[in-house]
Backbone as JSON Lines, residues from 0, in Angstrom:
{"i":0,"aa":"M","n":[184.39,18.11,114.01],"ca":[183.92,17.66,112.42],"c":[182.92,17.84,112.36]}
{"i":1,"aa":"S","n":[181.83,18.47,111.81],"ca":[180.54,18.44,110.8],"c":[180.65,18.07,109.42]}
{"i":2,"aa":"F","n":[179.66,18.26,109.28],"ca":[179.47,18.65,107.08],"c":[178.3,19.16,107.38]}
{"i":3,"aa":"S","n":[178.29,20.18,106.24],"ca":[176.94,20.76,105.77],"c":[177.26,21.91,104.22]}
{"i":4,"aa":"N","n":[175.75,21.74,103.98],"ca":[176.28,21.83,101.98],"c":[175.03,23.57,102.02]}
{"i":5,"aa":"T","n":[174.86,23.93,102.82],"ca":[174.87,25.13,103.13],"c":[173.87,25.76,103.55]}
{"i":6,"aa":"D","n":[173.22,27.42,104.29],"ca":[173.13,27.83,105.47],"c":[171.44,28.23,105.12]}
{"i":7,"aa":"T","n":[170.97,27.58,106.3],"ca":[169.66,28.34,106.48],"c":[169.19,28.56,106.77]}
{"i":8,"aa":"G","n":[169.69,30.24,107.45],"ca":[169.54,30.65,108.45],"c":[168.82,31.08,109.5]}
{"i":9,"aa":"D","n":[168.0,31.87,110.06],"ca":[167.11,31.26,111.29],"c":[166.44,29.53,111.08]}
{"i":10,"aa":"K","n":[165.92,28.5,109.5],"ca":[164.74,28.02,110.72],"c":[165.4,26.8,110.11]}
{"i":11,"aa":"P","n":[164.89,25.99,110.5],"ca":[165.61,24.67,111.39],"c":[166.31,23.77,109.82]}
{"i":12,"aa":"A","n":[167.63,23.21,109.17],"ca":[167.5,22.41,108.54],"c":[167.67,21.75,108.34]}
{"i":13,"aa":"D","n":[167.38,20.97,109.28],"ca":[166.48,19.43,109.23],"c":[164.41,19.97,110.48]}
{"i":14,"aa":"P","n":[163.66,20.12,109.2],"ca":[162.49,20.31,109.82],"c":[161.97,18.67,110.38]}
{"i":15,"aa":"Y","n":[162.48,18.37,110.1],"ca":[161.58,17.1,110.75],"c":[162.13,16.32,112.17]}
{"i":16,"aa":"K","n":[163.66,16.15,112.45],"ca":[163.61,16.47,113.28],"c":[163.61,17.76,114.5]}
{"i":17,"aa":"E","n":[162.92,18.94,114.58],"ca":[162.66,20.14,114.42],"c":[161.24,19.58,115.15]}
{"i":18,"aa":"Q","n":[161.01,19.14,114.64],"ca":[159.34,19.02,114.77],"c":[158.79,17.53,115.44]}
{"i":19,"aa":"N","n":[159.45,16.71,115.67],"ca":[159.39,15.1,116.1],"c":[160.61,15.09,117.46]}
{"i":20,"aa":"K","n":[161.22,15.84,117.38],"ca":[161.92,16.3,119.3],"c":[160.82,15.42,120.26]}
{"i":21,"aa":"N","n":[161.05,14.82,120.89],"ca":[159.69,14.94,122.18],"c":[160.71,14.35,123.96]}
{"i":22,"aa":"E","n":[161.08,15.27,124.1],"ca":[161.14,15.28,125.46],"c":[160.52,15.24,126.66]}
{"i":23,"aa":"T","n":[160.29,13.68,127.45],"ca":[160.09,12.88,128.05],"c":[160.48,13.36,129.48]}
{"i":24,"aa":"S","n":[160.43,12.4,130.92],"ca":[161.33,12.1,132.28],"c":[161.94,11.3,131.57]}
{"i":25,"aa":"L","n":[162.99,11.0,132.16],"ca":[164.4,9.94,131.3],"c":[163.4,8.69,131.62]}
{"i":26,"aa":"K","n":[162.57,8.62,132.78],"ca":[162.11,7.09,133.04],"c":[161.5,6.24,132.23]}
{"i":27,"aa":"E","n":[160.57,7.69,131.51],"ca":[160.0,7.09,130.78],"c":[160.22,7.03,129.28]}
{"i":28,"aa":"K","n":[161.8,8.12,128.93],"ca":[162.8,7.02,128.08],"c":[162.78,5.67,127.99]}
{"i":29,"aa":"V","n":[163.51,5.36,129.25],"ca":[164.29,4.5,129.65],"c":[162.64,3.25,128.71]}
{"i":30,"aa":"Q","n":[162.47,3.43,129.14],"ca":[160.95,2.35,129.69],"c":[160.43,2.23,128.62]}
{"i":31,"aa":"D","n":[160.11,3.84,127.4],"ca":[159.73,2.4,126.26],"c":[161.14,2.54,124.6]}
{"i":32,"aa":"L","n":[161.41,2.55,125.11],"ca":[162.84,2.17,124.61],"c":[162.74,1.16,124.92]}
{"i":33,"aa":"V","n":[162.9,0.37,126.51],"ca":[162.7,-0.93,126.62],"c":[161.73,-1.75,126.46]}
{"i":34,"aa":"A","n":[160.85,-1.83,126.43],"ca":[159.12,-3.02,125.44],"c":[159.04,-2.04,123.84]}
{"i":35,"aa":"F","n":[160.11,-1.17,123.55],"ca":[160.29,-1.65,122.27],"c":[160.84,-2.39,121.61]}
{"i":36,"aa":"M","n":[162.51,-2.49,122.35],"ca":[162.77,-3.79,122.02],"c":[162.32,-4.63,122.2]}
{"i":37,"aa":"E","n":[162.08,-5.32,123.58],"ca":[161.74,-6.23,123.89],"c":[160.49,-6.98,122.73]}
{"i":38,"aa":"K","n":[159.73,-6.05,122.0],"ca":[158.93,-5.74,121.01],"c":[159.22,-6.8,120.06]}
{"i":39,"aa":"C","n":[160.37,-5.83,119.54],"ca":[161.08,-6.45,118.13],"c":[162.39,-8.1,118.08]}
{"i":40,"aa":"K","n":[162.8,-7.56,119.22],"ca":[163.5,-9.18,119.1],"c":[164.27,-9.04,119.03]}
{"i":41,"aa":"F","n":[164.58,-9.29,117.49],"ca":[165.24,-9.1,116.66],"c":[166.27,-8.27,116.44]}
{"i":42,"aa":"A","n":[167.82,-8.27,116.09],"ca":[168.64,-6.53,115.73],"c":[169.38,-7.26,115.08]}
{"i":43,"aa":"M","n":[169.75,-5.69,114.63],"ca":[170.99,-5.8,113.88],"c":[172.02,-5.21,113.87]}
{"i":44,"aa":"M","n":[173.24,-5.95,114.22],"ca":[174.32,-5.57,115.45],"c":[175.69,-5.45,114.14]}
{"i":45,"aa":"T","n":[175.82,-3.84,114.05],"ca":[177.46,-4.05,113.72],"c":[178.59,-3.41,114.28]}
{"i":46,"aa":"T","n":[179.48,-4.52,113.22],"ca":[180.7,-4.6,114.39],"c":[181.46,-4.08,112.89]}
{"i":47,"aa":"R","n":[183.79,-3.59,113.69],"ca":[183.68,-3.45,112.27],"c":[185.0,-4.49,112.5]}
{"i":48,"aa":"I","n":[185.53,-5.03,110.61],"ca":[186.04,-5.77,110.69],"c":[187.91,-5.3,110.86]}
{"i":49,"aa":"G","n":[189.27,-6.35,111.77],"ca":[189.94,-5.61,112.58],"c":[190.3,-5.22,110.95]}
{"i":50,"aa":"S","n":[190.56,-5.85,109.79],"ca":[191.01,-5.93,108.83],"c":[191.43,-5.8,108.09]}
{"i":51,"aa":"S","n":[190.07,-5.18,107.86],"ca":[189.99,-3.9,106.88],"c":[188.89,-2.56,107.21]}
{"i":52,"aa":"G","n":[188.09,-2.28,108.28],"ca":[188.31,-1.16,109.08],"c":[186.86,-1.18,108.43]}
{"i":53,"aa":"L","n":[186.22,-2.1,108.04],"ca":[184.91,-2.25,106.93],"c":[183.41,-2.56,108.24]}
{"i":54,"aa":"L","n":[182.73,-1.98,107.96],"ca":[181.09,-2.74,109.23],"c":[180.97,-3.37,108.16]}
{"i":55,"aa":"V","n":[180.64,-4.01,109.48],"ca":[178.84,-5.94,108.55],"c":[178.36,-5.53,109.57]}
{"i":56,"aa":"S","n":[176.89,-6.52,109.48],"ca":[175.45,-6.19,110.59],"c":[175.91,-7.76,110.14]}
{"i":57,"aa":"R","n":[174.52,-7.96,111.51],"ca":[174.2,-9.21,111.27],"c":[172.41,-9.81,111.91]}
{"i":58,"aa":"C","n":[172.86,-10.1,111.85],"ca":[170.73,-10.56,112.44],"c":[170.72,-10.81,114.63]}
{"i":59,"aa":"M","n":[170.72,-10.29,114.75],"ca":[171.61,-11.65,115.98],"c":[169.54,-11.52,116.62]}
{"i":60,"aa":"A","n":[169.23,-12.67,118.11],"ca":[168.0,-12.27,118.56],"c":[168.13,-12.19,120.06]}
{"i":61,"aa":"L","n":[167.54,-11.67,120.63],"ca":[167.93,-10.11,121.97],"c":[168.12,-11.68,123.35]}
{"i":62,"aa":"A","n":[168.84,-12.04,123.83],"ca":[168.47,-13.13,124.81],"c":[168.06,-12.74,126.97]}
{"i":63,"aa":"A","n":[168.83,-11.51,126.63],"ca":[168.53,-10.22,127.71],"c":[168.33,-9.54,127.82]}
{"i":64,"aa":"K","n":[168.64,-9.41,129.05],"ca":[168.99,-7.04,129.21],"c":[168.99,-7.63,130.14]}
{"i":65,"aa":"E","n":[170.52,-6.7,130.46],"ca":[170.68,-5.96,132.35],"c":[170.56,-4.5,132.33]}
{"i":66,"aa":"G","n":[170.84,-3.88,133.94],"ca":[171.01,-2.65,134.31],"c":[170.08,-1.52,133.78]}
{"i":67,"aa":"G","n":[169.32,-2.42,134.75],"ca":[167.83,-1.67,133.84],"c":[166.71,-1.41,132.67]}
{"i":68,"aa":"G","n":[167.31,-2.92,131.86],"ca":[166.96,-3.06,130.76],"c":[167.37,-2.18,129.61]}
{"i":69,"aa":"I","n":[168.34,-1.72,130.0],"ca":[169.47,-0.79,128.76],"c":[170.77,-1.41,128.35]}
{"i":70,"aa":"D","n":[170.98,-2.78,129.51],"ca":[172.1,-2.78,128.19],"c":[171.77,-4.79,128.14]}
{"i":71,"aa":"L","n":[172.9,-4.44,126.7],"ca":[172.13,-6.14,126.52],"c":[173.49,-7.27,126.02]}
{"i":72,"aa":"L","n":[171.83,-8.43,126.18],"ca":[172.82,-9.74,125.9],"c":[172.62,-10.48,124.75]}
{"i":73,"aa":"F","n":[173.22,-11.65,123.57],"ca":[173.11,-11.63,122.76],"c":[174.18,-13.17,122.99]}
{"i":74,"aa":"H","n":[174.06,-14.38,122.23],"ca":[174.74,-15.24,122.46],"c":[175.02,-15.01,121.35]}
{"i":75,"aa":"T","n":[176.08,-16.4,120.92],"ca":[177.6,-16.31,120.22],"c":[178.01,-16.89,119.76]}
{"i":76,"aa":"N","n":[178.45,-17.89,118.92],"ca":[178.97,-18.93,118.18],"c":[180.86,-18.33,119.38]}
{"i":77,"aa":"T","n":[181.57,-18.7,119.82],"ca":[182.99,-17.9,120.56],"c":[183.54,-17.55,119.0]}
{"i":78,"aa":"E","n":[183.09,-18.91,118.02],"ca":[184.45,-19.59,116.92],"c":[184.2,-18.6,115.61]}
{"i":79,"aa":"S","n":[183.1,-17.76,116.21],"ca":[182.3,-16.59,114.63],"c":[183.33,-15.36,114.22]}
{"i":80,"aa":"G","n":[182.96,-14.61,113.43],"ca":[183.86,-13.93,112.84],"c":[183.62,-12.27,114.04]}
{"i":81,"aa":"K","n":[182.33,-12.27,114.12],"ca":[182.35,-11.02,115.12],"c":[182.04,-11.17,116.91]}
{"i":82,"aa":"T","n":[183.72,-12.47,117.36],"ca":[183.92,-12.13,118.13],"c":[185.16,-11.71,117.25]}
{"i":83,"aa":"D","n":[185.91,-11.48,116.92],"ca":[187.39,-11.68,115.76],"c":[186.45,-9.93,115.83]}
{"i":84,"aa":"D","n":[185.86,-9.47,115.3],"ca":[185.85,-8.16,115.77],"c":[186.1,-7.93,116.35]}
{"i":85,"aa":"L","n":[184.84,-7.82,117.75],"ca":[185.29,-7.48,119.06],"c":[185.95,-7.04,119.38]}
{"i":86,"aa":"K","n":[187.32,-8.22,119.6],"ca":[188.21,-8.03,119.95],"c":[189.37,-7.76,119.78]}
{"i":87,"aa":"S","n":[189.57,-6.67,117.92],"ca":[189.58,-6.4,117.28],"c":[189.41,-4.77,118.1]}
{"i":88,"aa":"D","n":[188.08,-3.64,117.81],"ca":[187.43,-3.49,118.61],"c":[186.14,-3.92,119.82]}
{"i":89,"aa":"P","n":[185.39,-2.49,120.2],"ca":[184.3,-2.92,120.95],"c":[183.56,-2.6,121.31]}
{"i":90,"aa":"K","n":[183.28,-1.49,119.88],"ca":[183.2,-0.38,119.23],"c":[181.14,-1.23,119.02]}
{"i":91,"aa":"I","n":[179.99,-0.72,119.03],"ca":[179.31,-1.65,118.67],"c":[177.99,-1.0,118.31]}
{"i":92,"aa":"N","n":[176.71,-0.9,117.77],"ca":[175.42,-0.91,117.83],"c":[174.0,-2.02,117.11]}
{"i":93,"aa":"I","n":[173.28,-1.79,117.59],"ca":[173.14,-2.33,118.16],"c":[171.47,-1.48,117.21]}
{"i":94,"aa":"A","n":[170.89,-1.72,116.36],"ca":[169.94,-1.5,115.54],"c":[168.08,-2.35,115.56]}
{"i":95,"aa":"F","n":[167.13,-2.28,116.44],"ca":[165.83,-2.48,116.38],"c":[164.6,-2.05,115.05]}
{"i":96,"aa":"L","n":[164.19,-2.65,114.1],"ca":[163.62,-2.24,113.36],"c":[161.8,-3.03,113.39]}
{"i":97,"aa":"N","n":[161.33,-2.11,113.37],"ca":[159.09,-2.68,112.99],"c":[159.37,-3.08,111.91]}
{"i":98,"aa":"S","n":[158.04,-3.22,111.36],"ca":[157.43,-2.64,110.06],"c":[156.09,-1.81,110.28]}
{"i":99,"aa":"S","n":[156.04,-1.32,111.38],"ca":[155.68,0.44,110.37],"c":[156.48,1.02,110.64]}
{"i":100,"aa":"G","n":[158.27,1.35,110.71],"ca":[158.73,1.93,110.09],"c":[159.72,2.52,111.83]}
{"i":101,"aa":"E","n":[159.03,2.07,113.3],"ca":[159.64,2.49,114.03],"c":[160.68,2.0,114.68]}
{"i":102,"aa":"W","n":[161.19,2.73,115.3],"ca":[163.08,2.08,114.78],"c":[164.11,2.67,116.01]}
{"i":103,"aa":"A","n":[165.08,1.63,116.8],"ca":[165.5,2.37,117.83],"c":[167.58,1.92,117.71]}
{"i":104,"aa":"S","n":[168.38,2.84,117.56],"ca":[169.65,2.33,117.66],"c":[170.24,2.5,118.85]}
{"i":105,"aa":"V","n":[171.0,1.45,119.75],"ca":[172.07,1.9,120.94],"c":[173.61,1.81,119.99]}
{"i":106,"aa":"S","n":[174.12,2.27,120.42],"ca":[175.95,2.22,119.97],"c":[177.0,2.24,122.01]}
{"i":107,"aa":"G","n":[177.62,1.16,121.74],"ca":[178.19,1.38,123.24],"c":[179.05,-0.3,122.85]}
{"i":108,"aa":"E","n":[180.06,-0.23,124.25],"ca":[180.73,-1.07,123.8],"c":[180.88,-2.34,124.73]}
{"i":109,"aa":"A","n":[180.63,-4.22,123.52],"ca":[180.7,-4.88,124.23],"c":[182.04,-5.39,125.06]}
{"i":110,"aa":"A","n":[181.26,-7.29,124.87],"ca":[182.89,-7.65,125.52],"c":[182.0,-9.29,125.8]}
{"i":111,"aa":"I","n":[182.9,-10.05,125.41],"ca":[182.62,-11.5,124.71],"c":[182.7,-12.53,126.73]}
{"i":112,"aa":"T","n":[181.48,-13.42,126.62],"ca":[182.32,-13.69,128.71],"c":[182.27,-14.77,128.1]}
{"i":113,"aa":"T","n":[182.52,-15.82,128.76],"ca":[182.53,-17.37,128.08],"c":[182.18,-17.93,130.07]}
{"i":114,"aa":"D","n":[181.35,-16.73,131.13],"ca":[181.06,-17.35,132.19],"c":[180.45,-17.81,132.52]}
{"i":115,"aa":"R","n":[180.32,-19.56,132.4],"ca":[179.35,-21.41,132.46],"c":[178.42,-20.88,133.03]}
{"i":116,"aa":"N","n":[178.7,-19.91,134.36],"ca":[177.32,-19.44,134.81],"c":[176.52,-18.73,134.33]}
{"i":117,"aa":"T","n":[177.1,-17.55,133.68],"ca":[176.41,-16.86,132.8],"c":[176.01,-17.25,131.59]}
{"i":118,"aa":"I","n":[176.29,-18.5,131.0],"ca":[175.81,-19.01,130.12],"c":[175.09,-19.78,130.53]}
{"i":119,"aa":"R","n":[174.64,-21.03,131.97],"ca":[173.99,-21.77,131.96],"c":[172.37,-21.28,132.58]}
{"i":120,"aa":"K","n":[172.58,-19.79,132.59],"ca":[171.65,-19.65,133.65],"c":[170.61,-18.71,131.86]}
{"i":121,"aa":"Y","n":[171.15,-18.85,130.72],"ca":[170.47,-17.43,129.53],"c":[170.65,-18.27,127.83]}
{"i":122,"aa":"Y","n":[170.78,-19.65,128.64],"ca":[170.99,-21.3,127.16],"c":[169.35,-21.3,127.27]}
{"i":123,"aa":"S","n":[169.97,-21.67,125.69],"ca":[168.17,-22.1,124.94],"c":[168.52,-23.14,124.09]}
{"i":124,"aa":"P","n":[167.31,-24.37,124.43],"ca":[167.92,-24.83,123.59],"c":[168.45,-25.05,121.92]}
{"i":125,"aa":"A","n":[167.21,-24.54,122.02],"ca":[167.88,-23.74,120.25],"c":[168.95,-23.27,120.07]}
{"i":126,"aa":"L","n":[169.36,-23.23,120.55],"ca":[171.53,-23.3,120.68],"c":[172.28,-24.18,120.2]}
{"i":127,"aa":"K","n":[171.81,-24.94,119.76],"ca":[172.42,-26.9,119.49],"c":[172.22,-26.45,118.17]}
{"i":128,"aa":"A","n":[170.89,-25.78,117.89],"ca":[170.49,-25.36,115.85],"c":[171.51,-25.45,115.24]}
{"i":129,"aa":"W","n":[172.11,-24.32,115.47],"ca":[173.04,-22.69,115.02],"c":[174.37,-23.11,115.39]}
{"i":130,"aa":"V","n":[174.49,-24.18,115.81],"ca":[176.13,-25.0,116.72],"c":[176.46,-26.03,116.19]}
{"i":131,"aa":"G","n":[174.6,-26.97,117.19],"ca":[175.77,-28.46,116.39],"c":[175.55,-29.03,117.19]}
{"i":132,"aa":"D","n":[176.17,-30.33,117.23],"ca":[176.95,-31.2,117.62],"c":[177.34,-32.44,117.28]}
{"i":133,"aa":"L","n":[179.22,-31.63,116.9],"ca":[180.62,-32.45,116.52],"c":[180.35,-34.23,117.03]}
{"i":134,"aa":"G","n":[179.19,-34.66,117.53],"ca":[179.95,-35.96,117.93],"c":[180.96,-36.21,118.94]}
{"i":135,"aa":"D","n":[182.28,-35.09,119.57],"ca":[182.86,-35.41,120.45],"c":[182.8,-35.38,121.73]}
{"i":136,"aa":"G","n":[180.96,-35.61,122.22],"ca":[181.03,-35.33,123.93],"c":[181.94,-33.9,124.62]}
{"i":137,"aa":"K","n":[182.19,-32.68,123.86],"ca":[182.55,-31.64,124.5],"c":[181.72,-30.35,124.35]}
{"i":138,"aa":"H","n":[181.43,-30.78,122.71],"ca":[181.08,-29.55,122.02],"c":[179.28,-30.44,121.28]}
{"i":139,"aa":"D","n":[179.18,-29.88,121.78],"ca":[177.52,-30.82,122.54],"c":[176.0,-29.84,121.9]}
{"i":140,"aa":"G","n":[176.53,-28.39,121.75],"ca":[175.17,-27.66,121.18],"c":[175.27,-27.74,122.98]}
{"i":141,"aa":"G","n":[175.19,-27.92,124.23],"ca":[175.14,-27.51,125.34],"c":[175.14,-26.6,126.05]}
{"i":142,"aa":"P","n":[175.02,-26.21,127.2],"ca":[175.72,-25.33,128.26],"c":[176.69,-25.19,128.88]}
{"i":143,"aa":"E","n":[177.33,-26.62,128.09],"ca":[178.87,-26.3,128.52],"c":[180.01,-27.11,127.28]}
{"i":144,"aa":"D","n":[179.01,-26.35,126.18],"ca":[179.64,-26.29,125.41],"c":[181.53,-24.82,125.1]}
{"i":145,"aa":"P","n":[181.18,-25.12,124.87],"ca":[182.88,-24.27,124.7],"c":[182.76,-23.17,124.13]}
{"i":146,"aa":"R","n":[181.84,-23.19,122.57],"ca":[182.16,-22.43,121.91],"c":[180.67,-21.19,122.06]}
{"i":147,"aa":"I","n":[179.85,-21.63,123.42],"ca":[178.62,-20.84,123.49],"c":[179.45,-19.9,124.38]}
{"i":148,"aa":"G","n":[179.15,-19.57,123.76],"ca":[179.25,-17.85,125.05],"c":[177.9,-16.84,124.38]}
{"i":149,"aa":"M","n":[178.76,-15.02,125.02],"ca":[177.56,-14.25,125.11],"c":[178.15,-12.82,125.16]}
{"i":150,"aa":"I","n":[177.91,-12.2,124.31],"ca":[178.71,-10.44,124.49],"c":[177.36,-9.53,124.7]}
{"i":151,"aa":"A","n":[178.15,-9.21,125.41],"ca":[177.02,-8.26,126.45],"c":[177.21,-6.57,125.91]}
{"i":152,"aa":"V","n":[176.57,-6.17,126.03],"ca":[176.58,-5.15,125.38],"c":[176.36,-3.49,126.09]}
{"i":153,"aa":"K","n":[176.69,-2.85,126.46],"ca":[176.87,-1.75,127.75],"c":[176.39,-1.02,126.92]}
{"i":154,"aa":"A","n":[175.29,-0.27,126.66],"ca":[174.77,0.97,125.46],"c":[175.52,2.01,126.7]}
{"i":155,"aa":"V","n":[176.11,2.92,125.41],"ca":[176.54,4.21,126.29],"c":[175.33,5.57,125.99]}
{"i":156,"aa":"T","n":[174.75,5.34,124.06],"ca":[173.7,6.4,124.42],"c":[172.63,5.43,122.89]}
{"i":157,"aa":"A","n":[171.41,6.1,123.04],"ca":[170.37,4.96,122.18],"c":[169.28,6.88,121.64]}
{"i":158,"aa":"T","n":[169.31,6.5,121.0],"ca":[168.55,7.75,120.25],"c":[166.89,6.52,118.74]}
{"i":159,"aa":"Y","n":[165.82,6.74,119.86],"ca":[164.89,6.24,118.79],"c":[164.24,6.44,118.78]}
{"i":160,"aa":"A","n":[162.76,6.43,117.55],"ca":[161.68,7.1,117.32],"c":[160.7,5.79,117.41]}
{"i":161,"aa":"I","n":[159.91,6.12,118.04],"ca":[158.12,5.76,117.93],"c":[157.25,6.16,118.13]}
{"i":162,"aa":"T","n":[155.97,5.39,117.74],"ca":[154.68,6.07,117.46],"c":[153.58,6.16,118.19]}
{"i":163,"aa":"N","n":[152.32,7.0,118.21],"ca":[151.38,6.32,119.1],"c":[150.02,6.99,118.52]}
{"i":164,"aa":"Q","n":[150.2,7.38,117.19],"ca":[148.94,6.91,115.48],"c":[149.05,6.35,115.1]}
{"i":165,"aa":"S","n":[148.41,6.32,114.96],"ca":[148.21,4.81,113.5],"c":[148.21,5.48,112.36]}
{"i":166,"aa":"F","n":[147.86,4.24,111.65],"ca":[148.73,3.76,110.13],"c":[147.71,5.15,109.32]}
{"i":167,"aa":"L","n":[146.8,5.91,109.25],"ca":[146.53,6.58,109.36],"c":[146.68,7.67,108.98]}
{"i":168,"aa":"S","n":[146.28,7.84,110.29],"ca":[146.95,9.4,110.77],"c":[148.24,10.03,110.52]}
{"i":169,"aa":"R","n":[149.4,8.95,110.77],"ca":[150.25,9.12,109.97],"c":[150.47,9.97,108.24]}
{"i":170,"aa":"S","n":[149.76,8.52,107.25],"ca":[149.07,9.42,106.35],"c":[149.04,9.94,106.11]}
{"i":171,"aa":"M","n":[148.49,10.53,106.79],"ca":[146.88,11.63,106.57],"c":[148.6,13.31,106.63]}
{"i":172,"aa":"E","n":[149.17,13.22,107.54],"ca":[150.5,13.64,108.53],"c":[151.23,14.17,106.99]}
{"i":173,"aa":"V","n":[151.93,12.51,106.44],"ca":[152.71,12.33,105.34],"c":[152.01,13.2,104.56]}
{"i":174,"aa":"T","n":[150.74,13.52,104.02],"ca":[150.23,14.08,102.8],"c":[149.98,15.13,103.19]}
{"i":175,"aa":"K","n":[149.66,16.34,104.22],"ca":[149.64,17.03,104.1],"c":[150.92,18.31,104.11]}
{"i":176,"aa":"G","n":[152.2,16.89,105.27],"ca":[152.8,17.07,105.0],"c":[153.68,17.68,102.91]}
{"i":177,"aa":"M","n":[153.69,17.28,102.44],"ca":[153.86,17.02,101.2],"c":[153.15,18.13,99.85]}
{"i":178,"aa":"V","n":[151.91,18.56,100.67],"ca":[151.0,20.17,99.98],"c":[151.44,21.22,100.97]}
{"i":179,"aa":"T","n":[151.97,20.78,101.82],"ca":[152.08,22.51,102.2],"c":[153.7,22.67,102.97]}
{"i":180,"aa":"G","n":[154.3,22.44,102.39],"ca":[156.24,21.79,103.06],"c":[156.29,22.19,104.08]}
{"i":181,"aa":"S","n":[155.27,21.36,105.15],"ca":[155.99,20.9,106.54],"c":[156.41,19.8,107.14]}
{"i":182,"aa":"A","n":[157.56,19.79,107.65],"ca":[157.8,18.24,108.16],"c":[156.81,17.97,108.73]}
{"i":183,"aa":"P","n":[156.2,16.3,108.73],"ca":[155.48,15.35,109.67],"c":[155.41,15.23,110.87]}
{"i":184,"aa":"N","n":[154.43,16.11,112.01],"ca":[155.21,14.9,113.07],"c":[154.24,14.06,112.98]}
{"i":185,"aa":"V","n":[154.59,13.19,113.17],"ca":[155.04,11.21,113.04],"c":[154.62,10.37,113.86]}
{"i":186,"aa":"N","n":[155.94,10.65,114.53],"ca":[157.21,10.41,115.85],"c":[157.55,11.03,116.86]}
{"i":187,"aa":"M","n":[158.16,9.83,117.72],"ca":[158.75,10.37,119.6],"c":[159.44,10.38,119.21]}
{"i":188,"aa":"L","n":[161.09,11.75,118.82],"ca":[162.08,11.01,118.26],"c":[162.77,11.63,119.59]}
{"i":189,"aa":"R","n":[163.41,10.13,120.33],"ca":[164.44,10.45,121.66],"c":[165.45,10.39,121.98]}
{"i":190,"aa":"E","n":[166.0,10.89,122.39],"ca":[167.94,10.46,122.25],"c":[168.36,10.33,123.81]}
{"i":191,"aa":"L","n":[169.34,9.04,124.62],"ca":[169.68,9.07,125.48],"c":[171.23,9.48,125.94]}
{"i":192,"aa":"S","n":[171.14,10.51,126.48],"ca":[172.99,10.7,126.74],"c":[173.26,9.72,127.29]}
{"i":193,"aa":"E","n":[175.01,9.74,127.43],"ca":[176.0,9.36,127.52],"c":[175.84,9.24,129.31]}
{"i":194,"aa":"E","n":[175.79,10.54,129.99],"ca":[174.57,10.34,131.42],"c":[173.4,10.31,131.76]}
{"i":195,"aa":"E","n":[172.92,9.75,130.58],"ca":[170.96,9.98,130.79],"c":[171.68,8.5,131.91]}
{"i":196,"aa":"L","n":[172.05,7.34,130.65],"ca":[171.73,6.51,130.56],"c":[172.59,5.26,132.16]}
{"i":197,"aa":"E","n":[174.2,6.31,132.35],"ca":[174.88,6.34,133.67],"c":[174.26,6.06,135.21]}
{"i":198,"aa":"E","n":[172.6,6.94,135.14],"ca":[171.81,7.66,135.66],"c":[170.84,6.76,135.42]}
{"i":199,"aa":"C","n":[170.52,5.87,134.72],"ca":[169.08,5.49,134.48],"c":[169.51,4.36,135.22]}
{"i":200,"aa":"E","n":[170.4,3.36,135.29],"ca":[171.36,2.33,135.66],"c":[170.58,2.41,138.12]}
{"i":201,"aa":"L","n":[170.67,3.59,137.78],"ca":[169.29,3.56,139.55],"c":[167.72,3.75,139.45]}
{"i":202,"aa":"I","n":[166.84,3.85,138.0],"ca":[166.02,3.73,138.13],"c":[165.39,2.29,137.33]}
{"i":203,"aa":"T","n":[164.6,1.92,139.19],"ca":[164.11,0.95,138.12],"c":[162.79,0.91,137.38]}
{"i":204,"aa":"I","n":[162.53,-0.4,136.35],"ca":[161.56,-0.39,135.26],"c":[160.84,-1.83,136.25]}
{"i":205,"aa":"S","n":[159.3,-0.52,136.34],"ca":[158.34,-1.27,137.04],"c":[157.85,-2.57,136.46]}
């Protein structure tokens, strides 16, 4: 089911997307997405609240990447609301944005892991500040604290927009569009399908 409010005939109804759509090799699409996520570091994680069905987003720091860099891992307190959300519905979205307006959206499925080998591998001492030391010798914020887990996000689809233009060049493009009515060419808008992401696991990111 789709929504439409008008008929533009043979002209594109979304000229921005048409103008900025950028096709390149699968390897380049993956490499550029991975590089952008690494530079951003922080992302908004969106989950669905089981009791109401409403969506909620939280800022999360990217802890690690797997699967050729496209599958994402985040630290979590296992007793937090987001783990309740994911227990009810594992579907998830991770969104990155920088100050230049470049962005990436990764949709997929999440799993909560409490495997201590994984926790030890990616543990950061900074986690102690977030979960605290309860003083009982068990819940101390260390790598053996059972409250410390990880959310592993298996990417299913991704969309992102990055640019290789300067701020001045992009501003001129937007100004030209305001005058002429033509959509500005300011981003490289790319999509990664489920099939492409499955294939990209076979690609080694150099």
